[in-house]
CSV table of C-alpha atoms and ligand atoms in Angstrom, one decimal:
chain,number,residue,atom,x,y,z
A,4,MET,CA,27.5,43.3,55.2
A,5,THR,CA,25.9,42.7,51.8
A,6,ALA,CA,22.2,42.1,51.9
A,7,GLN,CA,20.6,39.0,50.7
A,8,ILE,CA,18.2,39.6,47.8
A,9,ILE,CA,14.5,39.1,48.2
A,10,ASP,CA,13.7,37.5,44.9
A,11,GLY,CA,10.2,38.4,43.8
A,12,LYS,CA,10.6,36.8,40.4
A,13,ALA,CA,11.5,33.4,41.9
A,14,LEU,CA,8.7,33.6,44.5
A,15,ALA,CA,6.1,34.6,41.8
A,16,LYS,CA,7.3,31.8,39.6
A,17,SER,CA,6.9,29.2,42.4
A,18,LEU,CA,3.5,30.5,43.4
A,19,ARG,CA,2.3,30.3,39.8
A,20,VAL,CA,3.3,26.6,39.6
A,21,LYS,CA,1.0,26.1,42.6
A,22,PHE,CA,-1.7,28.2,41.0
A,23,ARG,CA,-1.8,25.9,37.9
A,24,GLU,CA,-2.4,23.0,40.2
A,25,ARG,CA,-5.2,24.9,41.9
A,26,VAL,CA,-6.7,25.8,38.5
A,27,GLU,CA,-6.6,22.1,37.6
A,28,ALA,CA,-8.4,21.2,40.9
A,29,LEU,CA,-11.1,23.8,40.2
A,30,ARG,CA,-11.6,22.6,36.7
A,31,THR,CA,-12.0,19.0,38.0
A,32,ALA,CA,-14.7,20.4,40.2
A,33,GLY,CA,-16.3,22.0,37.2
A,34,VAL,CA,-15.1,25.5,37.7
A,35,GLN,CA,-13.0,27.5,35.2
A,36,PRO,CA,-11.7,30.5,37.2
A,37,GLY,CA,-12.1,33.8,35.4
A,38,LEU,CA,-11.0,37.4,35.8
A,39,ALA,CA,-12.7,40.4,34.1
A,40,VAL,CA,-10.6,43.4,33.4
A,41,ILE,CA,-12.1,46.8,32.6
A,42,LEU,CA,-10.1,49.5,30.8
A,43,VAL,CA,-11.6,52.9,30.2
A,44,GLY,CA,-9.7,55.0,27.7
A,45,ASP,CA,-6.3,54.5,26.2
A,46,ASN,CA,-3.8,55.5,28.8
A,47,PRO,CA,-0.6,53.8,27.5
A,48,ALA,CA,0.7,52.8,31.0
A,49,SER,CA,-2.8,51.3,31.9
A,50,LYS,CA,-2.7,49.4,28.6
A,51,VAL,CA,0.6,47.8,29.6
A,52,TYR,CA,-0.7,46.9,33.1
A,53,VAL,CA,-3.9,45.4,31.7
A,54,GLY,CA,-1.7,43.4,29.1
A,55,ASN,CA,0.4,42.1,32.0
A,56,LYS,CA,-2.6,41.0,33.9
A,57,VAL,CA,-4.2,39.2,30.9
A,58,LYS,CA,-0.8,37.5,30.3
A,59,ALA,CA,-0.5,36.4,33.9
A,60,CYS,CA,-4.0,34.9,33.7
A,61,ALA,CA,-3.0,32.9,30.5
A,62,ASP,CA,0.2,31.8,32.2
A,63,CYS,CA,-1.8,30.3,35.1
A,64,GLY,CA,-4.8,28.9,33.2
A,65,VAL,CA,-7.2,31.6,34.4
A,66,ALA,CA,-9.7,32.8,31.8
A,67,SER,CA,-9.6,36.6,31.2
A,68,PHE,CA,-12.4,38.8,29.9
A,69,HIS,CA,-11.0,42.1,28.6
A,70,HIS,CA,-13.5,45.0,28.4
A,71,SER,CA,-12.3,48.1,26.7
A,72,LEU,CA,-14.5,51.2,26.9
A,73,ALA,CA,-13.9,54.5,25.1
A,74,ALA,CA,-12.3,57.4,27.1
A,75,ASP,CA,-15.6,59.3,26.9
A,76,ALA,CA,-17.7,56.3,28.1
A,77,ALA,CA,-20.4,57.5,30.5
A,78,GLU,CA,-20.2,56.4,34.2
A,79,ALA,CA,-23.5,54.7,33.7
A,80,GLU,CA,-22.0,52.5,31.0
A,81,VAL,CA,-19.2,51.4,33.3
A,82,LEU,CA,-21.7,50.7,36.2
A,83,ALA,CA,-23.9,48.7,33.8
A,84,LEU,CA,-21.0,46.6,32.7
A,85,ILE,CA,-20.0,46.0,36.4
A,86,ARG,CA,-23.6,44.9,37.2
A,87,ARG,CA,-23.5,42.4,34.3
A,88,LEU,CA,-20.1,41.0,35.4
A,89,ASN,CA,-21.4,40.8,39.1
A,90,ALA,CA,-24.1,38.5,37.8
A,91,ASP,CA,-21.9,36.5,35.5
A,92,ALA,CA,-21.0,33.1,37.1
A,93,ALA,CA,-18.0,32.7,34.8
A,94,VAL,CA,-16.4,35.8,36.4
A,95,HIS,CA,-14.7,35.3,39.8
A,96,GLY,CA,-12.8,38.6,39.9
A,97,ILE,CA,-13.5,42.1,38.5
A,98,LEU,CA,-10.7,44.6,38.2
A,99,VAL,CA,-11.2,48.2,37.0
A,100,GLN,CA,-7.9,49.6,35.8
A,101,LEU,CA,-7.1,52.9,37.5
A,102,PRO,CA,-6.9,55.8,37.0
A,103,LEU,CA,-10.3,56.4,35.4
A,104,PRO,CA,-11.1,59.4,33.3
A,105,PRO,CA,-11.9,62.4,35.5
A,106,HIS,CA,-15.6,62.5,34.6
A,107,ILE,CA,-16.1,59.1,36.3
A,108,ASP,CA,-16.4,58.8,40.1
A,109,VAL,CA,-13.9,56.2,41.1
A,110,ARG,CA,-15.5,55.4,44.4
A,111,ARG,CA,-18.9,54.9,42.9
A,112,VAL,CA,-17.4,52.5,40.4
A,113,ILE,CA,-15.4,50.5,42.9
A,114,GLU,CA,-18.4,50.3,45.3
A,115,ALA,CA,-20.5,48.8,42.5
A,116,ILE,CA,-18.2,45.7,42.4
A,117,ASP,CA,-19.6,42.7,44.2
A,118,VAL,CA,-17.3,42.5,47.3
A,119,ASN,CA,-16.9,38.7,46.6
A,120,LYS,CA,-15.4,39.6,43.2
A,121,ASP,CA,-13.3,42.6,44.4
A,122,VAL,CA,-10.0,40.9,43.8
A,123,ASP,CA,-8.1,44.2,43.8
A,124,GLY,CA,-9.3,44.7,47.4
A,125,PHE,CA,-10.3,48.3,46.9
A,126,HIS,CA,-14.0,48.0,47.8
A,127,LEU,CA,-14.8,49.8,51.1
A,128,TYR,CA,-15.7,46.4,52.6
A,129,ASN,CA,-12.3,45.0,51.9
A,130,VAL,CA,-10.5,48.2,52.9
A,131,GLY,CA,-12.5,48.4,56.2
A,132,GLY,CA,-11.9,44.7,56.8
A,133,LEU,CA,-8.1,45.4,56.9
A,134,VAL,CA,-8.7,47.3,60.2
A,135,VAL,CA,-10.1,44.2,61.9
A,136,GLY,CA,-8.0,41.6,59.9
A,137,ASN,CA,-10.8,39.9,57.9
A,138,SER,CA,-10.8,41.4,54.4
A,139,ILE,CA,-11.8,38.8,51.9
A,140,PHE,CA,-9.2,40.0,49.5
A,141,PRO,CA,-6.1,41.9,50.7
A,142,PRO,CA,-4.9,44.5,48.2
A,143,CYS,CA,-2.4,43.0,45.8
A,144,THR,CA,0.7,45.0,46.3
A,145,PRO,CA,0.9,45.0,50.1
A,146,TYR,CA,-0.2,41.3,50.0
A,147,GLY,CA,2.8,40.6,47.7
A,148,VAL,CA,5.1,42.5,50.1
A,149,GLU,CA,3.8,40.4,53.0
A,150,LEU,CA,4.7,37.2,51.2
A,151,LEU,CA,8.1,38.6,50.3
A,152,LEU,CA,8.7,39.4,53.9
A,153,GLU,CA,7.8,35.8,54.8
A,154,THR,CA,10.6,34.5,52.6
A,155,THR,CA,13.1,36.1,54.9
A,156,GLY,CA,11.9,34.0,57.8
A,157,ILE,CA,11.6,37.1,60.0
A,158,ASP,CA,8.8,37.1,62.6
A,159,VAL,CA,7.2,40.5,62.1
A,160,ALA,CA,5.7,40.6,65.7
A,161,GLY,CA,7.3,43.2,67.8
A,162,LYS,CA,9.5,44.6,65.0
A,163,ASN,CA,9.7,48.3,64.2
A,164,ALA,CA,8.1,48.5,60.7
A,165,VAL,CA,8.3,51.8,58.9
A,166,VAL,CA,6.2,52.4,55.8
A,167,VAL,CA,7.2,55.4,53.7
A,168,GLY,CA,4.1,56.4,51.6
A,169,ALA,CA,0.5,56.6,52.8
A,170,SER,CA,-1.5,56.0,49.6
A,171,ASN,CA,-4.8,54.1,49.8
A,172,ILE,CA,-3.5,51.4,47.5
A,173,VAL,CA,-0.1,50.7,49.0
A,174,GLY,CA,1.1,52.6,52.1
A,175,LYS,CA,-2.1,52.6,54.3
A,176,PRO,CA,-3.1,49.0,53.7
A,177,MET,CA,0.5,47.9,54.1
A,178,ALA,CA,0.6,49.6,57.5
A,179,LEU,CA,-2.6,47.9,58.6
A,180,MET,CA,-1.4,44.5,57.5
A,181,LEU,CA,1.9,44.9,59.4
A,182,LEU,CA,-0.1,46.0,62.5
A,183,GLN,CA,-2.3,42.9,62.1
A,184,LYS,CA,1.0,40.9,62.3
A,185,GLU,CA,1.8,42.8,65.6
A,186,ALA,CA,4.6,45.0,64.3
A,187,THR,CA,5.0,48.5,65.8
A,188,VAL,CA,4.2,50.6,62.7
A,189,THR,CA,5.1,54.1,61.7
A,190,VAL,CA,3.7,55.6,58.5
A,191,CYS,CA,5.5,58.4,56.8
A,192,HIS,CA,4.3,60.7,54.0
A,193,ALA,CA,5.3,63.8,52.1
A,194,LYS,CA,4.6,66.0,55.1
A,195,THR,CA,6.7,63.9,57.5
A,196,ARG,CA,9.4,66.1,59.2
A,197,ASP,CA,12.9,64.5,59.2
A,198,LEU,CA,12.1,61.3,57.4
A,199,ALA,CA,15.5,59.8,58.4
A,200,GLN,CA,14.6,60.0,62.1
A,201,HIS,CA,11.8,57.5,61.4
A,202,THR,CA,13.5,55.2,58.8
A,203,ILE,CA,16.6,54.8,61.0
A,204,ILE,CA,14.6,52.9,63.6
A,205,ALA,CA,13.1,50.5,61.1
A,206,ASP,CA,13.8,46.7,61.4
A,207,ILE,CA,11.5,46.5,58.4
A,208,LEU,CA,11.4,49.4,55.9
A,209,ILE,CA,8.8,49.4,53.2
A,210,VAL,CA,9.2,52.3,50.7
A,211,ALA,CA,6.3,53.3,48.4
A,212,ALA,CA,6.7,57.0,47.6
A,213,GLY,CA,7.5,57.1,43.9
A,214,LYS,CA,10.6,59.2,44.5
A,215,PRO,CA,13.8,57.8,43.1
A,216,GLY,CA,16.8,58.0,45.5
A,217,LEU,CA,14.6,58.9,48.4
A,218,ILE,CA,16.2,56.4,50.8
A,219,VAL,CA,20.0,56.6,51.1
A,220,PRO,CA,22.2,54.4,53.3
A,221,GLN,CA,22.4,56.9,56.1
A,222,MET,CA,18.7,56.5,56.6
A,223,VAL,CA,18.8,52.8,57.1
A,224,ARG,CA,19.6,50.8,60.2
A,225,HIS,CA,22.3,48.1,60.0
A,226,GLY,CA,20.6,44.7,59.4
A,227,ALA,CA,17.2,46.2,58.3
A,228,ILE,CA,15.0,44.4,55.9
A,229,VAL,CA,14.2,46.8,53.0
A,230,ILE,CA,11.4,46.4,50.5
A,231,ASP,CA,11.3,48.9,47.7
A,232,VAL,CA,7.8,49.2,46.1
A,233,GLY,CA,8.6,52.3,44.0
A,234,ILE,CA,8.6,52.1,40.3
A,235,ASN,CA,10.2,55.2,38.6
A,236,ARG,CA,11.2,55.6,35.0
A,237,LEU,CA,14.3,57.7,34.6
A,238,PRO,CA,15.0,59.9,31.5
A,239,ASP,CA,17.3,57.2,30.1
A,240,ASN,CA,14.2,54.9,30.2
A,241,SER,CA,15.6,52.7,33.0
A,242,ILE,CA,13.4,51.6,35.9
A,243,VAL,CA,14.5,52.3,39.4
A,244,GLY,CA,12.8,52.1,42.8
A,245,ASP,CA,12.8,54.7,45.7
A,246,VAL,CA,15.9,53.2,47.4
A,247,ASP,CA,19.5,53.7,46.5
A,248,PHE,CA,19.9,50.0,46.0
A,249,GLU,CA,23.7,49.8,45.7
A,250,GLY,CA,24.3,51.9,48.8
A,251,VAL,CA,21.5,50.4,51.0
A,252,LYS,CA,22.4,46.8,50.2
A,253,MET,CA,25.7,47.3,52.1
A,254,LYS,CA,23.7,48.0,55.3
A,255,ALA,CA,20.5,45.9,55.0
A,256,SER,CA,20.3,42.2,55.8
A,257,TRP,CA,17.7,41.7,53.1
A,258,ILE,CA,16.6,43.9,50.2
A,259,ALA,CA,14.0,43.6,47.5
A,260,PRO,CA,15.4,45.2,44.3
A,261,VAL,CA,13.6,47.1,41.5
A,262,PRO,CA,13.0,45.5,39.1
A,263,GLY,CA,12.8,41.9,40.4
A,264,GLY,CA,11.1,42.5,43.7
A,265,VAL,CA,7.6,43.6,44.4
A,266,GLY,CA,6.5,44.2,40.7
A,267,ARG,CA,5.9,40.6,39.6
A,268,MET,CA,4.3,39.8,43.0
A,269,THR,CA,1.5,42.4,42.6
A,270,VAL,CA,0.1,40.7,39.5
A,271,THR,CA,0.7,37.3,41.0
A,272,MET,CA,-1.4,38.2,44.1
A,273,LEU,CA,-4.2,39.3,41.7
A,274,ILE,CA,-4.3,35.7,40.4
A,275,GLU,CA,-4.2,34.4,44.0
A,276,ASN,CA,-7.2,36.5,44.9
A,277,THR,CA,-9.1,35.4,41.7
A,278,LEU,CA,-8.4,31.7,42.5
A,279,ARG,CA,-9.4,32.3,46.1
A,280,SER,CA,-12.7,33.8,44.9
A,281,ALA,CA,-13.4,30.7,42.8
A,282,GLU,CA,-12.4,28.4,45.6
A,283,LEU,CA,-14.6,30.3,48.1
A,284,ARG,CA,-17.5,30.0,45.7
A,285,LEU,CA,-16.9,26.2,45.7
A,286,GLY,CA,-16.9,26.4,49.5
A,287,LYS,CA,-13.2,25.5,49.7
A,288,GLY,CA,-10.4,27.3,51.6
A,289,HIS,CA,-7.5,28.8,49.7
A,290,GLY,CA,-4.0,27.7,48.8
A,291,ILE,CA,-1.5,29.9,50.4
A,292,GLY,CA,-2.9,29.4,53.9
A,293,HIS,CA,-2.9,33.1,54.7
A,294,GLU,CA,-3.3,33.4,58.5
A,295,GLY,CA,-5.1,36.4,59.7
A,296,TRP,CA,-7.6,36.8,56.8
A,297,ASP,CA,-10.8,35.0,57.6
A,298,ALA,CA,-12.7,33.7,54.7
A,299,ALA,CA,-16.0,35.6,54.9
A,300,VAL,CA,-18.2,35.4,51.9
A,301,ILE,CA,-20.9,38.0,51.8
A,302,PRO,CA,-24.2,36.6,50.6
B,22,LIG,P1,1.0,57.8,45.4
B,22,LIG,O1,-0.5,57.6,45.4
B,22,LIG,O2,1.6,58.9,44.6
B,22,LIG,O3,1.4,57.9,46.9
B,22,LIG,C1,2.7,58.2,47.3
B,22,LIG,C2,2.9,58.4,48.8
B,22,LIG,O4,4.2,58.7,49.1
B,22,LIG,C3,2.0,59.5,49.3
B,22,LIG,O5,1.4,59.1,50.6
B,22,LIG,C4,3.0,60.6,49.6
B,22,LIG,O6,2.7,61.5,50.7
B,22,LIG,C5,4.3,59.8,49.9
B,22,LIG,N1,5.5,60.6,49.6
B,22,LIG,C6,5.7,61.3,48.5
B,22,LIG,N2,6.9,61.9,48.6
B,22,LIG,C7,7.4,61.6,49.8
B,22,LIG,C8,8.6,61.9,50.5
B,22,LIG,N3,9.5,62.7,50.0
B,22,LIG,N4,8.7,61.4,51.7
B,22,LIG,C9,7.8,60.6,52.3
B,22,LIG,N5,6.7,60.3,51.6
B,22,LIG,C10,6.5,60.8,50.4
B,22,LIG,O7,1.7,56.5,44.9
B,22,LIG,P2,1.4,54.9,45.1
B,22,LIG,O8,0.3,54.5,44.2
B,22,LIG,O9,1.2,54.6,46.6
B,22,LIG,O10,2.7,54.3,44.6
B,22,LIG,C11,4.0,54.5,45.2
B,22,LIG,C12,5.1,54.0,44.4
B,22,LIG,O11,4.9,52.6,44.3
B,22,LIG,C13,5.1,54.5,42.9
B,22,LIG,O12,6.4,54.6,42.5
B,22,LIG,C14,4.4,53.4,42.2
B,22,LIG,O13,4.7,53.4,40.8
B,22,LIG,C15,4.8,52.2,42.9
B,22,LIG,N6,3.9,51.1,42.9
B,22,LIG,C16,4.4,49.9,42.6
B,22,LIG,C17,3.6,48.8,42.5
B,22,LIG,C18,4.2,47.5,42.3
B,22,LIG,O14,3.6,46.5,41.9
B,22,LIG,N7,5.6,47.3,42.4
B,22,LIG,C19,2.2,48.9,42.8
B,22,LIG,C20,1.7,50.1,43.1
B,22,LIG,C21,2.6,51.2,43.1
B,22,LIG,P3,1.3,62.3,50.7
B,22,LIG,O15,0.2,61.3,51.1
B,22,LIG,O16,1.6,63.3,51.9
B,22,LIG,O17,1.2,63.0,49.4
């Protein structure tokens, strides 16, 4: 068996076509959707990520407002900027690029964002909402994985879903979203004993550990759907995921490669959340028709 490829680039491209139509509809209703991005310091990787987000906005017709603060900017300065953006009607989404310099309290900064503009989905309200299935904005990477899974046509309900990685931004929210869809979910992390014993039962295997070559074919069940979230730069500068792609594709039924799988979807879902924020402000629903996430706008 050779797995079918889950094509994140193609899905992102088709979603962005629909996004442009939604932007046009919003403009016709008098709303120009806008995303504010805050970068503190000059971490080169963060600069690249911010650049990609600004580019994605331009690609879809979303306005972007880029705020760069010095690495030694005081926490109070960041909080004051967030308060200004919370009150700015031209801004529908606020994203603070992580990581922040160590002298800044990340939680205090994230909690300062208006939950109705928390398009990264990291505010405690949105994180807590995942437990009961009514976050306003699902976090972008697991949200992208969820849509990639939908392209396979699989019904997640009742499947064994194994998530390798338990971070706050990928693994844990991913597990909650799969549980919401009635999968039987196992979450593995660095202290999990005998990882293979868990991965081998997975009908759906999501890997987000940041360890190249972590998942080899012997750990994968025949016919499993495998989504590799990992992004690792090797010494030769190539980018690989956490899964031995060439080996595992001979056992899986579907596989999302790196690059070309989840990466492009993460930024795309950020735009989705931003458009959704603008649409919610107008009192409209949102485009993808995401079942399970109730549109609750906090006054
Ligand atoms: P993270 O915060 O470093 O978390 C990694 C998780 O993997 C932790 O829960 C860790 O366990 C677990 N882990 C580490 N080694 C393991 C092992 N040998 N076996 C099982 N679990 C192990 O990383 P992250 O932010 O979640 O990101 C994970 C990967 O996804 C990275 O490669 C990152 O670059 C990539 N990523 C990609 C996208 C995208 O858009 N494609 C977005 C975000 C992240 P402990 O909790 O026990 O430490």
